[in-house]
CSV table of C-alpha atoms and ligand atoms in Angstrom, one decimal:
chain,number,residue,atom,x,y,z
A,422,MET,CA,-98.3,117.7,-42.7
A,423,ASN,CA,-97.5,114.9,-40.3
A,424,THR,CA,-99.9,112.1,-41.1
A,425,GLU,CA,-100.4,111.3,-37.4
A,426,LEU,CA,-101.8,114.8,-37.1
A,427,ASP,CA,-105.3,114.7,-38.5
A,428,THR,CA,-106.9,115.5,-35.1
A,429,LEU,CA,-105.6,117.6,-32.2
A,430,SER,CA,-107.1,118.5,-28.9
A,431,VAL,CA,-105.1,121.1,-26.9
A,432,VAL,CA,-105.9,121.5,-23.2
A,433,VAL,CA,-104.3,124.5,-21.6
A,434,VAL,CA,-104.4,124.1,-17.8
A,435,GLY,CA,-104.0,127.5,-16.2
A,436,ALA,CA,-105.9,129.2,-19.1
A,437,SER,CA,-106.6,132.4,-17.3
A,438,GLY,CA,-103.0,133.1,-16.4
A,439,ASP,CA,-100.6,135.4,-18.0
A,440,LEU,CA,-98.5,132.8,-19.8
A,441,ALA,CA,-101.5,131.3,-21.5
A,442,LYS,CA,-103.0,134.6,-22.5
A,443,ARG,CA,-99.8,136.3,-23.7
A,444,LYS,CA,-97.9,133.4,-25.2
A,445,ILE,CA,-99.8,130.1,-25.7
A,446,PHE,CA,-103.0,131.1,-27.3
A,447,PRO,CA,-101.3,133.7,-29.6
A,448,ALA,CA,-98.8,131.0,-30.6
A,449,LEU,CA,-101.6,128.5,-31.3
A,450,PHE,CA,-103.4,131.2,-33.4
A,451,ALA,CA,-100.2,131.9,-35.3
A,452,LEU,CA,-99.8,128.2,-36.1
A,453,TYR,CA,-103.4,128.0,-37.1
A,454,CYS,CA,-103.1,131.0,-39.5
A,455,GLN,CA,-100.1,129.3,-41.2
A,456,GLY,CA,-101.9,126.0,-41.7
A,457,PHE,CA,-99.8,124.0,-39.2
A,458,LEU,CA,-102.8,122.8,-37.2
A,459,PRO,CA,-105.2,120.2,-38.4
A,460,ALA,CA,-108.8,121.1,-39.4
A,461,GLU,CA,-110.1,118.8,-36.7
A,462,LEU,CA,-108.8,121.0,-33.9
A,463,THR,CA,-110.2,121.7,-30.4
A,464,ILE,CA,-108.7,124.0,-27.8
A,465,THR,CA,-109.9,123.9,-24.3
A,466,GLY,CA,-108.9,126.3,-21.5
A,467,PHE,CA,-109.1,125.0,-18.0
A,468,ALA,CA,-108.7,127.1,-14.9
A,469,ARG,CA,-110.3,127.8,-11.5
A,470,SER,CA,-112.2,131.0,-12.4
A,471,GLU,CA,-115.8,130.6,-13.5
A,472,MET,CA,-116.2,131.9,-17.1
A,473,SER,CA,-118.5,131.3,-20.0
A,474,HIS,CA,-117.0,130.2,-23.4
A,475,GLU,CA,-117.8,133.7,-24.7
A,476,GLU,CA,-115.9,135.4,-21.9
A,477,PHE,CA,-113.0,133.2,-22.4
A,478,ARG,CA,-112.9,133.9,-26.1
A,479,ALA,CA,-113.1,137.6,-25.4
A,480,ARG,CA,-110.2,137.4,-23.0
A,481,ILE,CA,-107.9,135.5,-25.4
A,482,THR,CA,-108.8,137.7,-28.5
A,483,GLU,CA,-107.1,140.6,-26.8
A,484,TYR,CA,-103.7,139.0,-27.5
A,485,LEU,CA,-104.2,137.4,-30.9
A,486,THR,CA,-102.4,139.3,-33.7
A,487,CYS,CA,-102.8,139.4,-37.4
A,488,ARG,CA,-99.1,139.2,-38.2
A,489,TYR,CA,-99.5,136.1,-40.4
A,490,THR,CA,-102.9,137.2,-41.9
A,491,PRO,CA,-102.5,140.9,-42.5
A,492,GLY,CA,-105.7,141.7,-44.4
A,493,GLU,CA,-108.4,142.9,-42.0
A,494,LYS,CA,-111.2,140.7,-43.4
A,495,ASP,CA,-109.1,137.6,-43.8
A,496,CYS,CA,-107.7,138.0,-40.3
A,497,ALA,CA,-111.2,138.5,-38.8
A,498,GLU,CA,-112.4,135.3,-40.6
A,499,LYS,CA,-109.4,133.3,-39.3
A,500,MET,CA,-109.9,134.6,-35.8
A,501,GLU,CA,-113.6,133.7,-35.8
A,502,ALA,CA,-112.8,130.2,-37.1
A,503,PHE,CA,-110.1,129.8,-34.5
A,504,LEU,CA,-112.2,131.1,-31.6
A,505,ASP,CA,-115.0,128.7,-32.6
A,506,ARG,CA,-112.7,125.9,-31.7
A,507,CYS,CA,-111.9,127.3,-28.3
A,508,HIS,CA,-113.9,126.3,-25.2
A,509,TYR,CA,-113.6,126.8,-21.5
A,510,VAL,CA,-114.1,124.5,-18.5
A,511,SER,CA,-113.6,125.6,-14.9
A,512,GLY,CA,-112.5,123.4,-12.0
A,513,GLN,CA,-110.1,122.9,-9.2
A,514,TYR,CA,-106.5,122.0,-10.1
A,515,GLY,CA,-105.5,118.6,-8.7
A,516,SER,CA,-109.1,117.4,-8.4
A,517,THR,CA,-109.8,114.1,-10.2
A,518,ASP,CA,-113.5,115.0,-10.3
A,519,ALA,CA,-112.8,118.3,-12.0
A,520,PHE,CA,-110.8,116.5,-14.7
A,521,LEU,CA,-113.5,113.9,-15.1
A,522,ASP,CA,-115.8,116.8,-15.7
A,523,LEU,CA,-113.3,118.1,-18.2
A,524,PHE,CA,-113.2,114.7,-19.8
A,525,MET,CA,-117.0,114.8,-20.3
A,526,HIS,CA,-116.8,118.2,-21.9
A,527,LEU,CA,-114.0,117.1,-24.2
A,528,GLN,CA,-116.1,114.2,-25.5
A,529,GLN,CA,-118.5,116.9,-26.9
A,530,TYR,CA,-115.8,119.0,-28.4
A,531,GLU,CA,-113.3,116.5,-29.7
A,532,PRO,CA,-113.9,115.2,-33.2
A,533,HIS,CA,-113.8,111.6,-32.2
A,534,SER,CA,-112.7,109.3,-29.4
A,535,ARG,CA,-109.1,108.8,-30.7
A,536,THR,CA,-108.0,112.4,-30.8
A,537,ASN,CA,-104.3,113.3,-30.1
A,538,ARG,CA,-104.2,115.2,-26.8
A,539,LEU,CA,-101.7,117.9,-25.8
A,540,PHE,CA,-101.8,119.1,-22.2
A,541,TYR,CA,-100.0,122.4,-21.6
A,542,LEU,CA,-99.5,123.0,-17.8
A,543,ALA,CA,-99.3,126.8,-17.7
A,544,ILE,CA,-99.5,126.7,-13.9
A,545,PRO,CA,-97.0,127.2,-11.0
A,546,PRO,CA,-94.5,124.3,-10.7
A,547,SER,CA,-95.7,123.6,-7.2
A,548,ILE,CA,-98.9,122.1,-8.6
A,549,PHE,CA,-97.5,120.3,-11.7
A,550,LEU,CA,-97.7,116.9,-10.0
A,551,ASP,CA,-101.2,117.3,-8.5
A,552,VAL,CA,-102.5,118.3,-11.9
A,553,ALA,CA,-100.6,115.6,-13.8
A,554,ARG,CA,-101.9,112.9,-11.3
A,555,ALA,CA,-105.5,114.2,-11.7
A,556,ILE,CA,-105.1,114.0,-15.5
A,557,GLY,CA,-103.8,110.5,-15.1
A,558,SER,CA,-106.6,109.4,-12.7
A,559,ALA,CA,-109.2,110.8,-15.0
A,560,GLY,CA,-108.1,108.4,-17.6
A,561,PHE,CA,-106.8,111.0,-20.1
A,562,VAL,CA,-103.4,109.6,-21.0
A,563,TYR,CA,-103.0,107.1,-23.8
A,564,CYS,CA,-100.1,104.8,-23.2
A,565,GLY,CA,-98.4,104.4,-26.5
A,566,GLU,CA,-96.1,106.8,-28.5
A,567,THR,CA,-98.1,106.6,-31.7
A,568,ALA,CA,-101.4,108.2,-32.6
A,569,PRO,CA,-103.6,108.8,-30.8
A,570,TRP,CA,-100.9,110.2,-28.5
A,571,SER,CA,-100.9,112.2,-25.2
A,572,ARG,CA,-98.2,114.7,-24.5
A,573,VAL,CA,-97.6,117.1,-21.6
A,574,VAL,CA,-95.7,120.4,-21.7
A,575,ILE,CA,-94.3,121.9,-18.5
A,576,GLU,CA,-92.1,125.0,-18.1
A,577,LYS,CA,-89.1,125.7,-16.0
A,578,PRO,CA,-88.2,126.0,-13.2
A,579,PHE,CA,-88.2,122.2,-12.7
A,580,GLY,CA,-87.6,121.9,-9.0
A,581,HIS,CA,-85.4,123.9,-6.7
A,582,ASP,CA,-82.2,121.8,-6.8
A,583,ARG,CA,-81.0,118.5,-8.1
A,584,ASP,CA,-82.9,116.3,-5.6
A,585,SER,CA,-86.3,118.1,-6.0
A,586,SER,CA,-85.8,118.1,-9.8
A,587,ASP,CA,-85.1,114.3,-9.8
A,588,GLU,CA,-88.2,113.8,-7.7
A,589,LEU,CA,-90.3,115.8,-10.1
A,590,VAL,CA,-89.0,113.9,-13.1
A,591,HIS,CA,-89.7,110.6,-11.3
A,592,GLU,CA,-93.2,111.4,-10.1
A,593,LEU,CA,-94.2,112.9,-13.4
A,594,SER,CA,-92.9,109.8,-15.2
A,595,LEU,CA,-95.5,107.7,-13.3
A,596,VAL,CA,-98.2,109.5,-15.4
A,597,PHE,CA,-96.4,110.6,-18.6
A,598,SER,CA,-93.4,108.7,-19.9
A,599,ASP,CA,-90.3,110.7,-20.6
A,600,ASN,CA,-91.1,110.5,-24.4
A,601,GLN,CA,-94.5,112.1,-23.7
A,602,THR,CA,-93.0,114.9,-21.6
A,603,PHE,CA,-91.8,118.1,-23.2
A,604,ARG,CA,-89.9,120.4,-20.8
A,605,ILE,CA,-89.8,123.9,-22.1
A,606,ASP,CA,-87.0,126.4,-21.7
A,607,HIS,CA,-88.5,129.0,-24.0
A,608,TYR,CA,-85.0,130.5,-24.8
A,609,LEU,CA,-84.3,127.4,-26.9
A,610,GLY,CA,-87.2,128.5,-29.2
A,611,LYS,CA,-85.7,131.9,-29.9
A,612,GLU,CA,-84.6,132.5,-33.4
A,613,VAL,CA,-81.0,133.5,-32.7
A,614,ILE,CA,-80.5,130.7,-30.2
A,615,GLN,CA,-81.7,128.2,-32.9
A,616,ASN,CA,-79.1,129.7,-35.2
A,617,LEU,CA,-76.2,129.0,-32.9
A,618,LEU,CA,-75.6,125.4,-34.1
A,619,VAL,CA,-75.9,126.6,-37.7
A,620,LEU,CA,-73.5,129.4,-37.2
A,621,ARG,CA,-71.0,127.1,-35.5
A,622,PHE,CA,-71.3,124.0,-37.6
A,623,ALA,CA,-72.4,125.2,-41.0
A,624,ASN,CA,-69.6,127.8,-41.5
A,625,ARG,CA,-66.0,126.8,-42.3
A,626,ILE,CA,-64.4,129.7,-40.5
A,627,PHE,CA,-65.7,129.2,-36.9
A,628,GLU,CA,-65.1,125.6,-35.9
A,629,PRO,CA,-61.3,125.6,-36.3
A,630,LEU,CA,-61.1,128.7,-34.1
A,631,TRP,CA,-63.7,127.7,-31.5
A,632,ASN,CA,-61.4,126.6,-28.7
A,633,ARG,CA,-58.9,127.6,-26.0
A,634,GLU,CA,-56.2,128.4,-28.6
A,635,HIS,CA,-58.1,131.2,-30.1
A,636,ILE,CA,-60.8,132.2,-27.7
A,637,ARG,CA,-60.0,134.3,-24.7
A,638,SER,CA,-63.3,134.4,-22.9
A,639,VAL,CA,-67.0,133.9,-23.5
A,640,GLN,CA,-69.6,136.2,-22.0
A,641,ILE,CA,-73.3,135.8,-21.8
A,642,SER,CA,-75.3,138.7,-20.5
A,643,TRP,CA,-79.0,138.9,-19.8
A,644,ALA,CA,-80.6,142.1,-18.6
A,645,GLU,CA,-84.1,143.3,-18.0
A,646,GLN,CA,-85.2,146.8,-17.2
A,647,LEU,CA,-88.3,145.7,-15.3
A,648,GLY,CA,-88.2,144.7,-11.6
A,649,VAL,CA,-90.5,142.0,-10.3
A,650,GLU,CA,-93.5,144.3,-10.3
A,651,GLY,CA,-95.9,142.3,-8.3
A,652,ARG,CA,-94.5,138.9,-9.4
A,653,GLY,CA,-92.6,138.6,-6.1
A,654,GLY,CA,-94.7,135.7,-4.9
A,655,TYR,CA,-93.1,133.5,-7.6
A,656,PHE,CA,-89.7,135.2,-7.9
A,657,ASP,CA,-88.9,135.3,-4.2
A,658,GLN,CA,-89.1,131.5,-4.1
A,659,TYR,CA,-86.6,131.1,-6.9
A,660,GLY,CA,-84.3,134.1,-7.3
A,661,ILE,CA,-82.4,135.0,-10.5
A,662,ILE,CA,-80.1,132.0,-10.5
A,663,ARG,CA,-83.0,129.5,-10.5
A,664,ASP,CA,-85.1,131.7,-12.7
A,665,VAL,CA,-82.7,132.6,-15.4
A,666,VAL,CA,-79.0,131.5,-15.0
A,667,GLN,CA,-79.3,127.8,-14.2
A,668,ASN,CA,-81.7,127.3,-17.2
A,669,HIS,CA,-81.8,130.0,-19.9
A,670,LEU,CA,-78.1,131.0,-19.6
A,671,LEU,CA,-76.7,127.5,-19.0
A,672,GLN,CA,-78.7,126.3,-22.1
A,673,ILE,CA,-77.2,129.0,-24.2
A,674,LEU,CA,-73.7,128.2,-22.8
A,675,SER,CA,-74.1,124.5,-23.6
A,676,LEU,CA,-75.0,125.3,-27.2
A,677,VAL,CA,-71.9,127.6,-27.5
A,678,ALA,CA,-69.6,125.1,-25.9
A,679,MET,CA,-70.8,121.6,-27.0
A,680,GLU,CA,-69.0,119.4,-29.4
A,681,PRO,CA,-70.6,118.9,-32.9
A,682,PRO,CA,-73.4,116.3,-32.8
A,683,ASP,CA,-73.1,113.2,-35.0
A,684,HIS,CA,-76.3,114.2,-36.7
A,685,LEU,CA,-79.3,116.5,-36.1
A,686,ALA,CA,-81.7,114.1,-34.3
A,687,SER,CA,-82.7,115.3,-30.9
A,688,GLY,CA,-80.9,112.4,-29.1
A,689,ALA,CA,-77.5,113.4,-30.7
A,690,ILE,CA,-77.8,117.1,-29.8
A,691,ARG,CA,-78.9,116.3,-26.3
A,692,LYS,CA,-76.1,113.8,-25.8
A,693,GLU,CA,-73.5,116.5,-26.6
A,694,LYS,CA,-75.2,119.1,-24.4
A,695,VAL,CA,-75.2,116.6,-21.5
A,696,ARG,CA,-71.5,115.9,-22.1
A,697,VAL,CA,-70.5,119.5,-22.0
A,698,LEU,CA,-72.7,120.2,-18.9
A,699,LYS,CA,-71.0,117.3,-17.1
A,700,CYS,CA,-67.6,118.9,-17.9
A,701,MET,CA,-68.6,122.2,-16.2
A,702,GLU,CA,-66.9,122.6,-12.8
A,703,THR,CA,-69.3,123.1,-9.9
A,704,VAL,CA,-69.8,126.8,-9.2
A,705,GLU,CA,-68.4,128.0,-5.9
A,706,LEU,CA,-69.3,131.1,-3.8
A,707,ASP,CA,-66.1,132.7,-4.9
A,708,ASP,CA,-67.2,132.5,-8.5
A,709,LEU,CA,-70.3,134.6,-7.9
A,710,VAL,CA,-71.4,138.2,-7.3
A,711,LEU,CA,-74.9,138.5,-6.1
A,712,GLY,CA,-77.1,141.6,-6.0
A,713,GLN,CA,-80.5,142.8,-5.1
A,714,TYR,CA,-81.9,146.0,-6.5
A,715,THR,CA,-82.8,148.9,-4.3
A,716,ALA,CA,-85.0,151.9,-5.1
A,717,SER,CA,-84.0,154.0,-8.1
A,718,GLU,CA,-81.8,157.0,-7.4
A,719,ASP,CA,-83.9,159.3,-9.5
A,720,GLY,CA,-87.0,158.9,-11.7
A,721,ASP,CA,-90.4,160.4,-11.3
A,722,PRO,CA,-92.0,158.5,-9.6
A,723,PRO,CA,-89.0,156.6,-8.3
A,724,HIS,CA,-89.0,152.8,-8.8
A,725,PRO,CA,-89.3,150.9,-5.5
A,726,GLY,CA,-86.6,148.5,-4.5
A,727,TYR,CA,-87.1,144.7,-4.6
A,728,ALA,CA,-87.8,144.3,-0.9
A,729,ASP,CA,-90.3,147.3,-1.1
A,730,ASP,CA,-92.5,145.3,-3.5
A,731,GLU,CA,-95.6,144.3,-1.6
A,732,THR,CA,-95.3,140.8,-2.8
A,733,VAL,CA,-91.8,140.4,-1.3
A,734,PRO,CA,-90.9,139.9,2.4
A,735,ASP,CA,-89.1,143.0,3.8
A,736,ASP,CA,-86.1,141.0,4.9
A,737,SER,CA,-85.8,139.0,1.6
A,738,LEU,CA,-82.2,137.9,0.8
A,739,VAL,CA,-83.2,136.7,-2.7
A,740,CYS,CA,-80.9,137.8,-5.5
A,741,THR,CA,-82.2,139.8,-8.5
A,742,TYR,CA,-78.7,139.9,-10.0
A,743,ALA,CA,-76.0,137.3,-10.4
A,744,ALA,CA,-72.7,137.2,-12.2
A,745,ALA,CA,-70.9,133.9,-12.4
A,746,ARG,CA,-67.6,132.6,-13.6
A,747,LEU,CA,-67.6,129.1,-15.0
A,748,HIS,CA,-65.0,126.7,-16.3
A,749,ILE,CA,-65.3,123.8,-18.6
A,750,ASP,CA,-62.9,121.1,-17.9
A,751,ASN,CA,-62.3,119.5,-21.4
A,752,PRO,CA,-59.6,119.8,-24.0
A,753,ARG,CA,-61.5,122.4,-26.0
A,754,TRP,CA,-62.1,124.9,-23.2
A,755,GLN,CA,-59.5,124.3,-20.5
A,756,GLY,CA,-58.6,127.6,-18.9
A,757,VAL,CA,-61.2,129.7,-20.8
A,758,PRO,CA,-63.4,131.7,-18.5
A,759,PHE,CA,-67.1,131.7,-19.2
A,760,LEU,CA,-68.8,134.7,-17.6
A,761,LEU,CA,-72.5,134.8,-17.2
A,762,ARG,CA,-74.6,137.6,-15.7
A,763,ALA,CA,-78.3,138.2,-15.3
A,764,GLY,CA,-80.1,141.0,-13.6
A,765,LYS,CA,-83.5,142.5,-13.3
A,766,ALA,CA,-84.1,146.3,-12.9
A,767,LEU,CA,-80.9,147.1,-14.9
A,768,ASP,CA,-80.3,150.0,-17.3
A,769,ARG,CA,-81.1,148.1,-20.5
A,770,LYS,CA,-82.9,145.0,-21.9
A,771,THR,CA,-80.6,142.7,-23.7
A,772,THR,CA,-79.6,139.1,-24.1
A,773,GLU,CA,-76.3,138.7,-25.9
A,774,ILE,CA,-73.3,136.3,-26.3
A,775,ARG,CA,-69.8,137.7,-26.8
A,776,ILE,CA,-67.0,135.6,-27.9
A,777,LEU,CA,-63.7,137.4,-27.4
A,778,PHE,CA,-60.8,136.2,-29.4
A,779,ARG,CA,-57.2,136.2,-28.3
A,780,ASP,CA,-54.7,138.9,-29.5
A,781,LEU,CA,-52.5,137.9,-32.4
A,782,ASP,CA,-49.0,136.7,-31.8
A,783,ASN,CA,-46.2,138.6,-33.6
A,784,CYS,CA,-48.5,140.7,-35.6
A,785,VAL,CA,-46.7,142.9,-38.2
A,786,PHE,CA,-49.2,145.7,-37.5
A,787,CYS,CA,-48.2,146.0,-33.8
A,788,GLY,CA,-46.6,149.4,-33.5
A,789,PRO,CA,-46.1,152.1,-30.9
A,790,GLU,CA,-49.9,152.6,-30.9
A,791,GLY,CA,-50.4,149.0,-29.9
A,792,CYS,CA,-51.7,146.0,-31.7
A,793,PRO,CA,-54.9,145.6,-33.8
A,794,HIS,CA,-58.0,145.2,-31.8
A,795,PRO,CA,-58.9,141.6,-30.9
A,796,ASN,CA,-61.7,140.1,-32.9
A,797,GLU,CA,-65.0,139.8,-31.2
A,798,LEU,CA,-68.2,137.9,-32.3
A,799,VAL,CA,-71.3,139.4,-30.8
A,800,ILE,CA,-74.5,137.4,-31.1
A,801,ARG,CA,-77.5,139.5,-30.0
A,802,VAL,CA,-80.5,137.3,-29.1
A,803,GLN,CA,-82.8,140.2,-28.2
A,804,PRO,CA,-83.9,142.9,-28.8
A,805,ASP,CA,-82.8,143.8,-32.4
A,806,GLU,CA,-81.5,140.3,-33.3
A,807,SER,CA,-78.0,140.6,-34.9
A,808,ILE,CA,-74.7,138.9,-35.4
A,809,SER,CA,-71.7,141.1,-35.7
A,810,PHE,CA,-68.0,140.4,-36.0
A,811,ARG,CA,-65.4,142.9,-35.0
A,812,ILE,CA,-62.4,143.1,-37.3
A,813,THR,CA,-59.4,145.3,-37.6
A,814,ASN,CA,-59.6,147.3,-40.8
A,815,LYS,CA,-57.5,150.0,-42.6
A,816,VAL,CA,-59.1,153.4,-42.4
A,817,PRO,CA,-59.4,154.6,-46.1
A,818,GLY,CA,-56.7,157.2,-46.9
A,819,LEU,CA,-53.1,157.7,-47.5
A,820,GLU,CA,-52.0,156.8,-43.9
A,821,MET,CA,-51.8,153.2,-42.6
A,822,ASP,CA,-54.4,153.8,-39.8
A,823,LEU,CA,-56.2,150.9,-38.4
A,824,GLU,CA,-59.4,150.8,-36.5
A,825,ALA,CA,-62.0,148.3,-35.3
A,826,ARG,CA,-65.1,147.9,-37.4
A,827,ASP,CA,-68.1,145.5,-37.4
A,828,LEU,CA,-69.2,143.2,-40.1
A,829,ASP,CA,-72.8,143.4,-39.2
A,830,LEU,CA,-75.9,141.2,-39.9
A,831,GLN,CA,-78.9,143.0,-38.6
A,832,TYR,CA,-81.9,140.7,-38.8
A,833,ASP,CA,-84.5,143.5,-39.4
A,834,THR,CA,-82.8,144.8,-42.5
A,835,ALA,CA,-81.3,141.5,-43.8
A,836,PHE,CA,-84.5,139.4,-43.7
A,837,SER,CA,-88.0,140.1,-44.8
A,838,GLU,CA,-89.3,137.0,-43.0
A,839,LEU,CA,-91.2,137.4,-39.7
A,840,ILE,CA,-89.3,136.3,-36.7
A,841,PRO,CA,-91.6,133.8,-35.0
A,842,ASP,CA,-92.2,134.0,-31.3
A,843,ALA,CA,-90.3,131.2,-29.4
A,844,TYR,CA,-93.6,129.6,-28.4
A,845,GLU,CA,-94.7,129.1,-32.0
A,846,ASP,CA,-91.7,127.0,-32.7
A,847,LEU,CA,-91.9,125.1,-29.5
A,848,LEU,CA,-95.6,124.3,-29.8
A,849,LEU,CA,-95.1,123.1,-33.3
A,850,ASP,CA,-92.3,120.8,-32.2
A,851,VAL,CA,-94.5,119.4,-29.4
A,852,ILE,CA,-97.3,118.7,-31.9
A,853,GLN,CA,-94.8,117.1,-34.4
A,854,GLY,CA,-93.1,115.1,-31.6
A,855,GLU,CA,-89.7,116.7,-32.3
A,856,LYS,CA,-87.7,117.0,-29.1
A,857,SER,CA,-84.4,118.7,-29.8
A,858,LEU,CA,-85.5,122.0,-28.4
A,859,PHE,CA,-86.7,120.5,-25.1
A,860,ILE,CA,-84.8,119.6,-21.9
A,861,GLY,CA,-84.1,115.9,-21.5
A,862,SER,CA,-84.0,114.5,-18.0
A,863,GLN,CA,-80.2,113.8,-18.0
A,864,GLU,CA,-79.6,117.3,-19.2
A,865,LEU,CA,-81.7,118.7,-16.5
A,866,ALA,CA,-79.9,116.7,-13.8
A,867,ALA,CA,-76.5,117.8,-15.2
A,868,ALA,CA,-77.5,121.5,-15.3
A,869,TRP,CA,-78.7,121.3,-11.7
A,870,ASP,CA,-75.4,119.7,-10.6
A,871,VAL,CA,-73.5,122.9,-11.8
A,872,PHE,CA,-75.4,125.1,-9.4
A,873,THR,CA,-77.0,123.0,-6.6
A,874,PRO,CA,-74.1,123.1,-4.1
A,875,VAL,CA,-73.7,126.9,-4.4
A,876,LEU,CA,-77.4,127.4,-4.1
A,877,HIS,CA,-77.5,125.4,-0.9
A,878,ALA,CA,-74.4,127.4,0.4
A,879,ILE,CA,-76.2,130.7,-0.4
A,880,ASP,CA,-79.3,129.6,1.5
A,881,GLU,CA,-77.5,128.0,4.4
A,882,ASN,CA,-75.1,130.9,5.0
A,883,ARG,CA,-77.9,133.4,4.4
A,884,VAL,CA,-75.5,135.3,1.9
A,885,ARG,CA,-76.5,138.9,1.8
A,886,PRO,CA,-76.8,140.2,-1.8
A,887,LEU,CA,-75.0,143.5,-2.7
A,888,PRO,CA,-77.4,146.4,-3.2
A,889,TYR,CA,-77.6,148.1,-6.6
A,890,PRO,CA,-80.0,150.9,-7.6
A,891,PHE,CA,-82.9,150.2,-9.9
A,892,GLY,CA,-81.9,151.2,-13.4
A,893,SER,CA,-78.1,150.9,-12.9
A,894,THR,CA,-75.6,148.4,-14.4
A,895,GLY,CA,-75.7,146.1,-11.3
A,896,PRO,CA,-73.2,145.8,-8.4
A,897,ALA,CA,-69.8,147.3,-9.3
A,898,GLU,CA,-68.2,144.1,-7.7
A,899,ALA,CA,-69.2,142.2,-10.9
A,900,MET,CA,-66.3,144.0,-12.6
A,901,ASP,CA,-63.8,142.4,-10.1
A,902,LEU,CA,-65.1,139.0,-11.0
A,903,ALA,CA,-64.3,139.6,-14.6
A,904,VAL,CA,-60.9,141.0,-13.7
A,905,LYS,CA,-60.1,137.9,-11.6
A,906,ALA,CA,-61.0,135.9,-14.7
A,907,GLY,CA,-58.4,137.9,-16.7
A,908,THR,CA,-60.9,139.9,-18.7
A,909,VAL,CA,-63.5,142.7,-18.5
A,910,TRP,CA,-67.2,142.8,-19.2
A,911,ARG,CA,-67.9,144.0,-22.7
A,912,GLN,CA,-70.9,146.2,-23.2
B,46,BG6,C1,-88.8,133.8,-17.8
B,46,BG6,C2,-88.4,134.3,-16.4
B,46,BG6,O1,-88.4,132.5,-17.9
B,46,BG6,O2,-88.2,134.6,-18.8
B,46,BG6,C3,-88.8,135.8,-16.2
B,46,BG6,O3,-89.1,133.6,-15.4
B,46,BG6,C4,-88.2,136.6,-17.4
B,46,BG6,O4,-88.3,136.3,-15.0
B,46,BG6,C5,-88.6,136.0,-18.7
B,46,BG6,O5,-88.7,137.9,-17.3
B,46,BG6,C6,-87.9,136.7,-19.9
B,46,BG6,O6,-88.3,136.1,-21.1
B,46,BG6,P1,-88.1,136.9,-22.5
B,46,BG6,O7,-88.5,136.0,-23.5
B,46,BG6,O8,-89.0,138.1,-22.3
B,46,BG6,O9,-86.7,137.3,-22.5
């Protein structure tokens, strides 16, 4: 274990919210069960609601699982020991007095005065700065980078556009230095996403083919079956481009398209991601198809449309679906369309990457029935993690019949290991000070530059999204976008 890590105090601000309950506390428990957290550990929940320590423990217990400690007795013991380290303090966000009060409490719980402190801001982005300033004013932040350290974790969306994001970065840096700040995009913690660089750079066969000569198009699709279901207060301020495309999908795209890093240190990986993001052409309105879901056409009871949700204004023009065509202006990718699409209330839940290879030139197997099927690499991030590669194969038998078949790596059958939740990996990295899975400030700025002009154009022109029914595949017009890019969406 990291020698700097003999003490740890985790403060989760926003401890009564969904993110904290469903993701952060379960991830901390998973790390605790696997022995990744030091014995001298304190976890403190902070939020506005009044609650006793016992009520708080009861609330978080609901979401803790025994996946890493299967025996009932062992798990119960681990849970008890973990919960003993959990405390709760209530107070107003952004109030220095409330954080001074928290400070007094921490002095009782923390093992000694030089404990490493991790602040997880599981709160809406609109109050990040107030809370960070209150933490700073209450004297919580150690200045140096070495133990005892202070680190802060925030989650996207970071701002609304390039300017607001720059301002947030600057203002936050007045309290926590860039090295102390960990900006989470939780997709970077997902198992298959972490495998992308391994797949590309640890296998001889891919890198020589990974370019415009051999790849015809790249598609990244993200779909959810749920609508906003009462989360409209948050979603209606952001929309699908700011919520998913500009961050989760652009991060995936940069890992698919970046050049090999010189080494594996976070600085080298980030440098390449920034380089490729800077080569992305700014998205124009013409490169987009925008949609908003309407009530389902059938279903019992029928699902309401986006604007019917009581947390959404009736006249909202916010998009719940977006398909985008992007180009990367560099020697590797010149002319290759990158198609991204993301939608809520669709017919399936999936996140996948499809790399479609070009047809073969002068193939001896091209006959009257056509040519062999193009190769396609399909990387399924979720659900049912898998990597499959479509090849052309001879059908066994006396005839020379060819058909497309998949070489298929299904994670659930191929691996006996548990797939960690993204937050387990990310929290462990924060604790160990490892930054490659977090968004650097230059990367953030470059990612906003790709979408900021078009986001402003959508808002200024009050662009009306195309309707699509809940549970459908999204607006049919997304098909035309792919056709204009010389390809079709692959399922
Ligand atoms: C979040 C978005 O970042 O990711 C949500 O704000 C979305 O709108 C969620 O539902 C999806 O995460 P996952 O891990 O369930 O795919």
